[in-house]
Each structure stands twice: as structure tokens, then as C-alpha cells.
XYZ file of C-alpha atoms in Angstrom:
370
model
C 66.339 -15.089 29.525
C 65.095 -11.825 29.054
C 61.674 -13.258 30.391
C 63.775 -13.864 33.537
C 64.966 -10.319 33.895
C 61.360 -9.345 33.561
C 60.142 -11.890 36.495
C 63.056 -10.853 38.667
C 62.421 -7.019 38.140
C 58.681 -7.639 38.805
C 59.341 -9.935 41.904
C 62.038 -7.095 43.256
C 59.379 -4.293 42.487
C 56.267 -5.705 43.680
C 58.122 -7.203 46.856
C 59.873 -3.968 48.023
C 56.415 -2.504 47.806
C 54.816 -5.293 49.824
C 57.630 -5.319 52.143
C 57.747 -1.660 52.762
C 54.182 -1.004 53.571
C 53.925 -3.994 55.526
C 56.919 -3.085 57.564
C 54.923 0.444 58.594
C 51.958 -1.830 59.627
C 53.498 -4.354 61.909
C 50.080 -5.337 63.655
C 48.837 -6.253 60.081
C 51.643 -8.176 58.864
C 51.236 -10.478 62.194
C 47.731 -10.932 60.891
C 49.026 -11.638 57.207
C 46.323 -8.955 55.993
C 47.357 -6.878 52.831
C 46.990 -3.115 53.537
C 44.855 -0.932 51.114
C 47.812 0.939 50.191
C 49.843 -2.189 49.461
C 47.042 -3.591 47.193
C 46.887 0.017 45.450
C 50.797 -0.108 45.012
C 50.885 -3.565 43.728
C 48.051 -2.730 41.537
C 49.897 0.113 39.795
C 53.244 -1.797 39.443
C 51.343 -5.130 37.783
C 49.005 -2.755 35.430
C 52.185 -1.542 34.019
C 53.866 -4.747 33.465
C 53.812 -5.872 29.796
C 53.271 -9.367 30.518
C 50.602 -11.464 32.590
C 51.023 -11.027 36.046
C 48.905 -11.218 39.196
C 49.343 -11.477 43.274
C 47.760 -14.270 44.605
C 46.968 -15.882 48.194
C 48.479 -19.579 48.660
C 45.151 -21.078 48.644
C 44.650 -19.985 45.030
C 42.345 -16.603 45.654
C 43.664 -13.584 43.389
C 44.487 -10.539 45.301
C 45.098 -8.524 41.932
C 45.429 -9.639 38.528
C 46.400 -7.385 35.175
C 44.543 -7.373 32.401
C 46.843 -9.320 30.136
C 46.759 -12.207 32.882
C 42.991 -12.193 32.706
C 42.983 -11.936 29.138
C 45.108 -15.417 29.126
C 42.790 -17.228 31.425
C 44.983 -17.487 34.508
C 41.897 -17.048 36.776
C 38.291 -17.928 36.892
C 35.492 -15.598 36.476
C 34.903 -15.989 40.617
C 38.726 -14.775 41.240
C 40.157 -18.194 41.618
C 43.619 -19.492 40.162
C 42.649 -22.092 37.421
C 43.855 -25.768 38.429
C 47.480 -25.810 36.725
C 48.577 -22.385 37.688
C 47.243 -23.090 41.477
C 49.280 -26.056 41.791
C 52.465 -24.036 40.946
C 51.438 -21.587 43.551
C 51.169 -24.093 45.910
C 54.189 -25.665 45.561
C 56.014 -22.337 45.702
C 53.966 -21.384 49.102
C 54.537 -24.621 50.709
C 58.647 -24.604 49.657
C 58.537 -20.542 50.398
C 60.814 -20.650 47.311
C 60.365 -19.687 43.350
C 58.464 -22.554 41.183
C 57.909 -22.844 37.804
C 56.214 -25.454 35.175
C 55.198 -25.599 31.942
C 51.345 -25.771 32.003
C 48.250 -26.370 29.772
C 45.236 -24.092 30.554
C 41.739 -23.675 28.431
C 41.139 -19.938 27.541
C 37.671 -18.609 26.377
C 34.476 -19.784 26.216
C 35.428 -22.539 23.592
C 38.069 -23.759 25.702
C 40.896 -22.985 23.513
C 44.102 -24.980 24.645
C 47.303 -22.799 25.349
C 50.759 -23.753 26.297
C 52.069 -21.574 29.525
C 55.249 -21.068 31.296
C 54.360 -20.165 34.698
C 56.588 -19.124 37.504
C 55.365 -18.076 41.133
C 57.542 -16.134 43.432
C 56.853 -15.762 47.035
C 56.526 -12.097 48.412
C 55.254 -12.320 51.921
C 53.621 -15.446 53.514
C 50.396 -14.756 52.438
C 51.140 -13.129 48.755
C 52.981 -14.766 45.808
C 53.337 -12.994 42.603
C 52.666 -15.452 39.785
C 53.964 -14.238 36.272
C 53.252 -16.053 32.854
C 53.976 -16.305 28.905
C 51.995 -17.913 26.730
C 54.455 -20.209 24.705
C 51.622 -21.655 22.365
C 53.542 -20.035 19.228
C 56.946 -21.176 20.296
C 55.690 -24.559 21.030
C 53.811 -24.826 17.575
C 56.943 -23.450 16.063
C 59.054 -25.898 17.511
C 56.572 -29.002 16.386
C 56.718 -27.499 12.968
C 60.564 -27.602 12.794
C 60.399 -31.148 14.262
C 57.717 -32.044 11.600
C 59.599 -30.416 8.585
C 63.223 -31.972 9.637
C 61.273 -35.513 9.781
C 59.787 -34.682 6.378
C 62.929 -33.808 4.798
C 64.697 -37.152 6.380
C 61.864 -38.997 4.737
C 61.844 -37.299 1.399
C 65.560 -37.829 1.176
C 65.539 -41.271 2.247
C 63.575 -42.646 -0.693
C 66.098 -41.271 -3.373
C 69.166 -42.010 -1.514
C 68.147 -45.485 -0.484
C 67.594 -46.218 -4.424
C 70.439 -44.665 -5.744
C 72.281 -47.169 -3.009
C 70.472 -49.943 -4.669
C 71.356 -48.955 -8.228
C 75.119 -48.563 -7.178
C 75.099 -52.461 -6.472
C 73.129 -53.031 -9.553
C 75.734 -51.287 -11.672
C 78.466 -52.869 -10.094
C 77.074 -56.165 -10.917
C 75.920 -55.037 -14.533
C 79.499 -53.818 -15.447
C 80.043 -56.081 -18.417
C 76.560 -55.103 -19.988
C 76.522 -51.577 -21.607
C 73.118 -51.665 -21.917
C 72.381 -51.935 -18.725
C 74.920 -49.727 -17.518
C 73.117 -46.835 -19.343
C 69.722 -47.644 -18.027
C 71.141 -47.705 -14.598
C 73.289 -44.532 -15.127
C 70.105 -42.478 -16.387
C 68.186 -43.946 -13.212
C 70.774 -42.448 -10.992
C 70.606 -39.305 -12.580
C 66.690 -39.022 -12.060
C 67.337 -39.730 -8.245
C 70.235 -37.269 -8.003
C 68.047 -34.566 -9.705
C 65.410 -35.341 -7.130
C 68.030 -34.747 -4.413
C 69.245 -31.742 -5.938
C 65.734 -30.289 -6.320
C 64.689 -31.112 -2.711
C 67.547 -29.634 -1.552
C 67.320 -26.406 -3.599
C 63.606 -25.855 -2.604
C 64.351 -26.442 1.073
C 66.791 -23.877 1.073
C 64.551 -21.469 -0.637
C 61.664 -21.990 1.734
C 64.009 -21.520 4.786
C 65.028 -18.080 3.177
C 61.577 -16.929 2.612
C 60.350 -18.398 6.128
C 63.130 -16.172 7.736
C 61.467 -12.855 7.225
C 57.722 -11.716 6.971
C 58.666 -8.929 4.675
C 61.029 -8.066 1.848
C 64.057 -6.488 3.394
C 64.982 -4.303 0.672
C 62.095 -3.667 -1.765
C 62.525 -2.141 -5.124
C 60.254 -1.462 -7.768
C 59.803 -4.804 -10.086
C 58.403 -4.855 -13.378
C 56.091 -7.994 -13.596
C 56.626 -8.352 -17.460
C 60.405 -8.904 -16.686
C 59.175 -11.231 -13.896
C 57.168 -13.254 -16.327
C 60.051 -13.276 -18.957
C 62.559 -14.980 -16.468
C 60.102 -17.774 -15.361
C 59.214 -18.408 -18.984
C 63.243 -18.174 -20.253
C 63.804 -20.844 -17.036
C 61.330 -23.439 -17.924
C 61.529 -23.139 -21.789
C 63.614 -26.463 -22.040
C 61.652 -28.169 -19.278
C 58.426 -27.280 -21.177
C 59.501 -28.480 -24.569
C 60.756 -31.908 -23.148
C 57.204 -32.073 -21.992
C 55.717 -31.085 -24.914
C 54.194 -28.221 -23.424
C 53.766 -24.778 -24.920
C 53.853 -21.825 -22.439
C 52.192 -18.622 -23.662
C 52.017 -15.239 -22.045
C 49.790 -12.317 -21.818
C 51.499 -9.446 -20.229
C 50.559 -5.769 -19.364
C 52.508 -3.072 -17.702
C 52.346 -3.923 -13.929
C 55.100 -2.864 -11.457
C 55.287 -3.603 -7.703
C 57.728 -2.910 -5.039
C 59.369 -6.193 -3.882
C 62.381 -8.637 -4.404
C 62.568 -9.634 -8.150
C 64.627 -13.006 -7.672
C 61.766 -14.149 -5.014
C 58.779 -13.141 -7.413
C 60.563 -14.650 -9.816
C 61.167 -18.034 -8.139
C 57.649 -17.974 -6.792
C 56.465 -17.842 -10.384
C 58.817 -20.536 -11.558
C 57.490 -22.603 -9.087
C 53.713 -21.985 -10.708
C 54.648 -22.491 -14.237
C 56.549 -25.386 -13.329
C 53.930 -27.140 -11.473
C 51.494 -26.145 -14.430
C 54.133 -27.751 -16.791
C 54.531 -30.708 -14.763
C 50.590 -31.813 -14.643
C 49.963 -31.128 -17.891
C 49.316 -33.527 -21.038
C 51.678 -33.382 -24.078
C 50.805 -30.740 -26.459
C 49.096 -28.853 -23.857
C 49.408 -25.240 -23.307
C 50.204 -22.912 -20.108
C 48.904 -19.618 -20.073
C 50.908 -16.896 -17.926
C 49.449 -13.582 -17.808
C 50.156 -10.273 -16.053
C 47.376 -7.268 -15.535
C 46.211 -4.653 -13.330
C 42.646 -5.020 -11.334
C 41.740 -1.960 -9.592
C 44.603 -1.032 -7.581
C 46.561 -4.671 -7.591
C 49.004 -6.515 -9.866
C 47.464 -9.794 -10.850
C 49.497 -12.646 -12.102
C 47.788 -15.942 -13.271
C 49.257 -19.443 -14.309
C 46.511 -21.399 -16.062
C 46.683 -25.076 -17.396
C 44.264 -27.879 -18.569
C 45.882 -30.412 -16.519
C 44.579 -33.092 -14.296
C 43.164 -30.612 -11.856
C 42.957 -30.729 -7.884
C 39.774 -31.767 -6.283
C 38.428 -29.491 -3.890
C 39.434 -31.047 -0.778
C 42.762 -31.061 -1.803
C 42.848 -27.439 -2.875
C 42.673 -26.700 1.054
C 45.809 -28.107 1.552
C 48.042 -27.492 -1.627
C 50.258 -24.577 -0.194
C 51.138 -26.961 3.126
C 54.595 -28.112 3.157
C 55.291 -31.724 1.357
C 51.564 -31.896 0.550
C 50.994 -33.522 -2.908
C 47.349 -33.831 -4.109
C 48.820 -37.589 -5.953
C 51.594 -38.435 -3.930
C 52.881 -41.300 -6.199
C 52.219 -39.374 -9.419
C 54.075 -36.088 -7.915
C 57.201 -38.161 -7.036
C 57.157 -39.929 -10.458
C 57.067 -36.571 -11.847
C 59.609 -35.076 -9.722
C 57.457 -32.594 -7.445
C 59.219 -31.983 -3.705
C 55.865 -30.843 -2.348
C 57.435 -27.812 -1.068
C 56.909 -25.360 -4.662
C 53.604 -23.906 -3.320
C 54.381 -23.221 0.170
C 57.311 -21.071 -1.213
C 54.711 -19.549 -3.258
C 52.643 -18.782 -0.190
C 55.442 -17.245 1.898
C 56.905 -15.158 -1.001
C 53.392 -13.626 -1.907
C 52.713 -12.941 1.785
C 56.231 -10.969 2.250
C 55.136 -9.081 -0.588
C 51.790 -7.913 1.109
C 49.722 -10.261 -1.350
C 47.606 -13.290 -1.160
C 47.820 -16.063 -3.547
C 44.470 -18.381 -4.579
C 43.919 -21.668 -6.424
C 40.810 -22.417 -8.677
C 40.764 -26.002 -10.251
C 38.280 -28.957 -11.258
C 39.578 -32.222 -11.989
C 39.871 -32.744 -15.635
C 39.725 -29.604 -16.394
C 42.527 -27.623 -15.181
C 44.113 -25.378 -12.868
C 44.321 -21.702 -12.301
C 46.742 -19.979 -9.598
C 46.266 -16.262 -9.113
C 48.733 -14.241 -7.383
C 47.396 -10.630 -6.225
C 50.017 -7.785 -5.110
C 49.659 -4.384 -4.258
C 50.960 -2.070 -6.866
C 53.872 0.163 -6.437
C 52.594 3.488 -5.468
C 53.635 6.644 -7.458
C 55.778 8.710 -5.283
C 54.792 12.227 -4.859
C 57.115 14.968 -6.639
């Protein structure tokens, strides 16, 4: 809606300038030749616009384009509109009314494909105002949302389908106490999977909603480590894994709850993919002007190829094994977003059969001047 107001405003301003100048030069208007004064006034207005805009002739020749229009790739190096944009201009000129369309154009030497919304507005019989908006990021976001919804539906389908089958089996085995217990345990496992997926989805939606921490406060990473280890103590014990900590003093500015959630995901992954009687080591230390959190395990490890994708949503290095162990494929994506919110970075080192180290680096809290 705001974009259309900008288009209309630009059309009124540029159209007014063109109309007034042409009105003062009747003989030139009859020949449909823009005067130097018109072009200069048009340039001034278009240059001031904060979005791609240009004035073109019906045949696609560009009379003037601002820098944003050139950068977006609306015209060629010879001063002619690129074909998709020219088609919109031709349609507007032929109908003598505004036309708009979503088009794809190639930008730059590498020919990067860009999704652009283009509007062409007739000003005079010989001039049209063309405005554009790069919708590439919006289109990508929409595609990502659709993909996310599909993935969530797919992930929920398996445990819900399993529950439905087990309810039928449970009903059929109502007179067999051993079978009832077996199916009840399996149903509890599937319910846990659904609960975990829903919780992780909510967490991911929350951290994706903002690029920064809303109300950052001093956070002692020692307390964050304590929170994570305490929350996963029973889980680690049930897996026969020992969690060890080596924590030094390190304070950052951020959200303690979010940082603890991110660290819990790292530690949970380390425990989940470790063998019995294994150790997971969690450390917090200072390196130069950064606070560094590390989670090390001697588990199954991750291949180099998979390391490039571990922070993607729903990616699992070993999909079947991850599902069996209860992984949702969202934990590391949550970690990535939380760390970015705090102005930091997360990295992975791993070797199959040796283990994995996840390292988070965060800016230390600056000391306040007295």
C-alpha cells in the first residue's frame, strides 16, 4: 500500500512538471518533443525518489533514469529498457493507462535473476513514468515460509500417523497387558516427538521475528552453562553420557533465556549423538575481545559435505538415525538465529568417527564509562 502511494506521488509530481512545461511550449507539445527544461525538472524529481524510477518513451528509449533504476538493471547500457520492462511500458502506452506486472530481469555481469514489480504510468503521449520495486527478498521469504509449512506438516505427519495406528492396535490388544504397555510406551515416544517439534517450531518463529535482542542485559555465561547442564542432566544420564564443564568468567549483553536455549540445543545434540559412557565437554572462556562457548563430543561426527548444511532448518545429517533418537532438525537453526541476534557467529568442526565441536563466539560486554 505504501508503495502505491509513492508511485502515485511520483506520477503527480513528474506529470505536473511535464504538463506545466509543455503547456508553456505549445508548438513543442504538438511535436511531442520534451524540452530541456522539462527533462531537467524531471531529472531533479527522479533523482530525489528513494526507489527505482525512470521516464521512457513508448518505444522503450529511456529519457532519464535515476541511479536506483540503473543499479536494478531496468535498462541496458545503450539506454533502452530491458525486454520485460519494455513490454509493460508498451502495454501502458497502447492503452493510455497505468499498467503493472511482476517480471523477472537479469542484473549484473553474472545475470543474477531478480523479481521486480514494475508500474508504467503515462504522463504524455511521448513519455511514461516507470517505477519498480525489487521483490526478490519478499518472494524468497514467501517461498521459505511455504517450504517451512510443508516441512512442518511432513514432520508432524509421521508421528501422528503412527499414533493413529497404535491407537487401533491398542484397542485390539486390550486384553493383553504386555501389549498394552508396549503400545503405551511407543505412543508416549511419538507424543514426545510431536511436543518437541511444536516447541522447537515456536522457538524458531520467535528468534526469526527479530534480528536483534529487544532488551539486552548483562548475561553471565557461567550461569547460562549451569542452566543448560541442569536442564539436560536427566537426559544425559538416561543416555549414559557425562557432561563436564570448564567455565571461566565471561559476560555478554543479551537475553539469558535465548542464550540458554541455544546452548541447550548444542548440548542436547552432543548427548544425542554420543555413545554410552561418552563425555560431552562444555566450556566458556574469553579470547581477545570475544566470549567463546564450545560444546565438544566424541560422537559419530558429521561429514564435510553435511557440515555446510547443518544450520539449515530440518536438515539432518543422518535422517533415519535422527528421527529414531528424537531429533527435529530445528535445533541448530535456532542456535544460528540466536547467535546472530547477539552479534556473534557459530561454527562447526567435525570428523566422522572422531566427534564434533560447536563453537559460539559473542562480543564481550563493554565496560561502562564512569
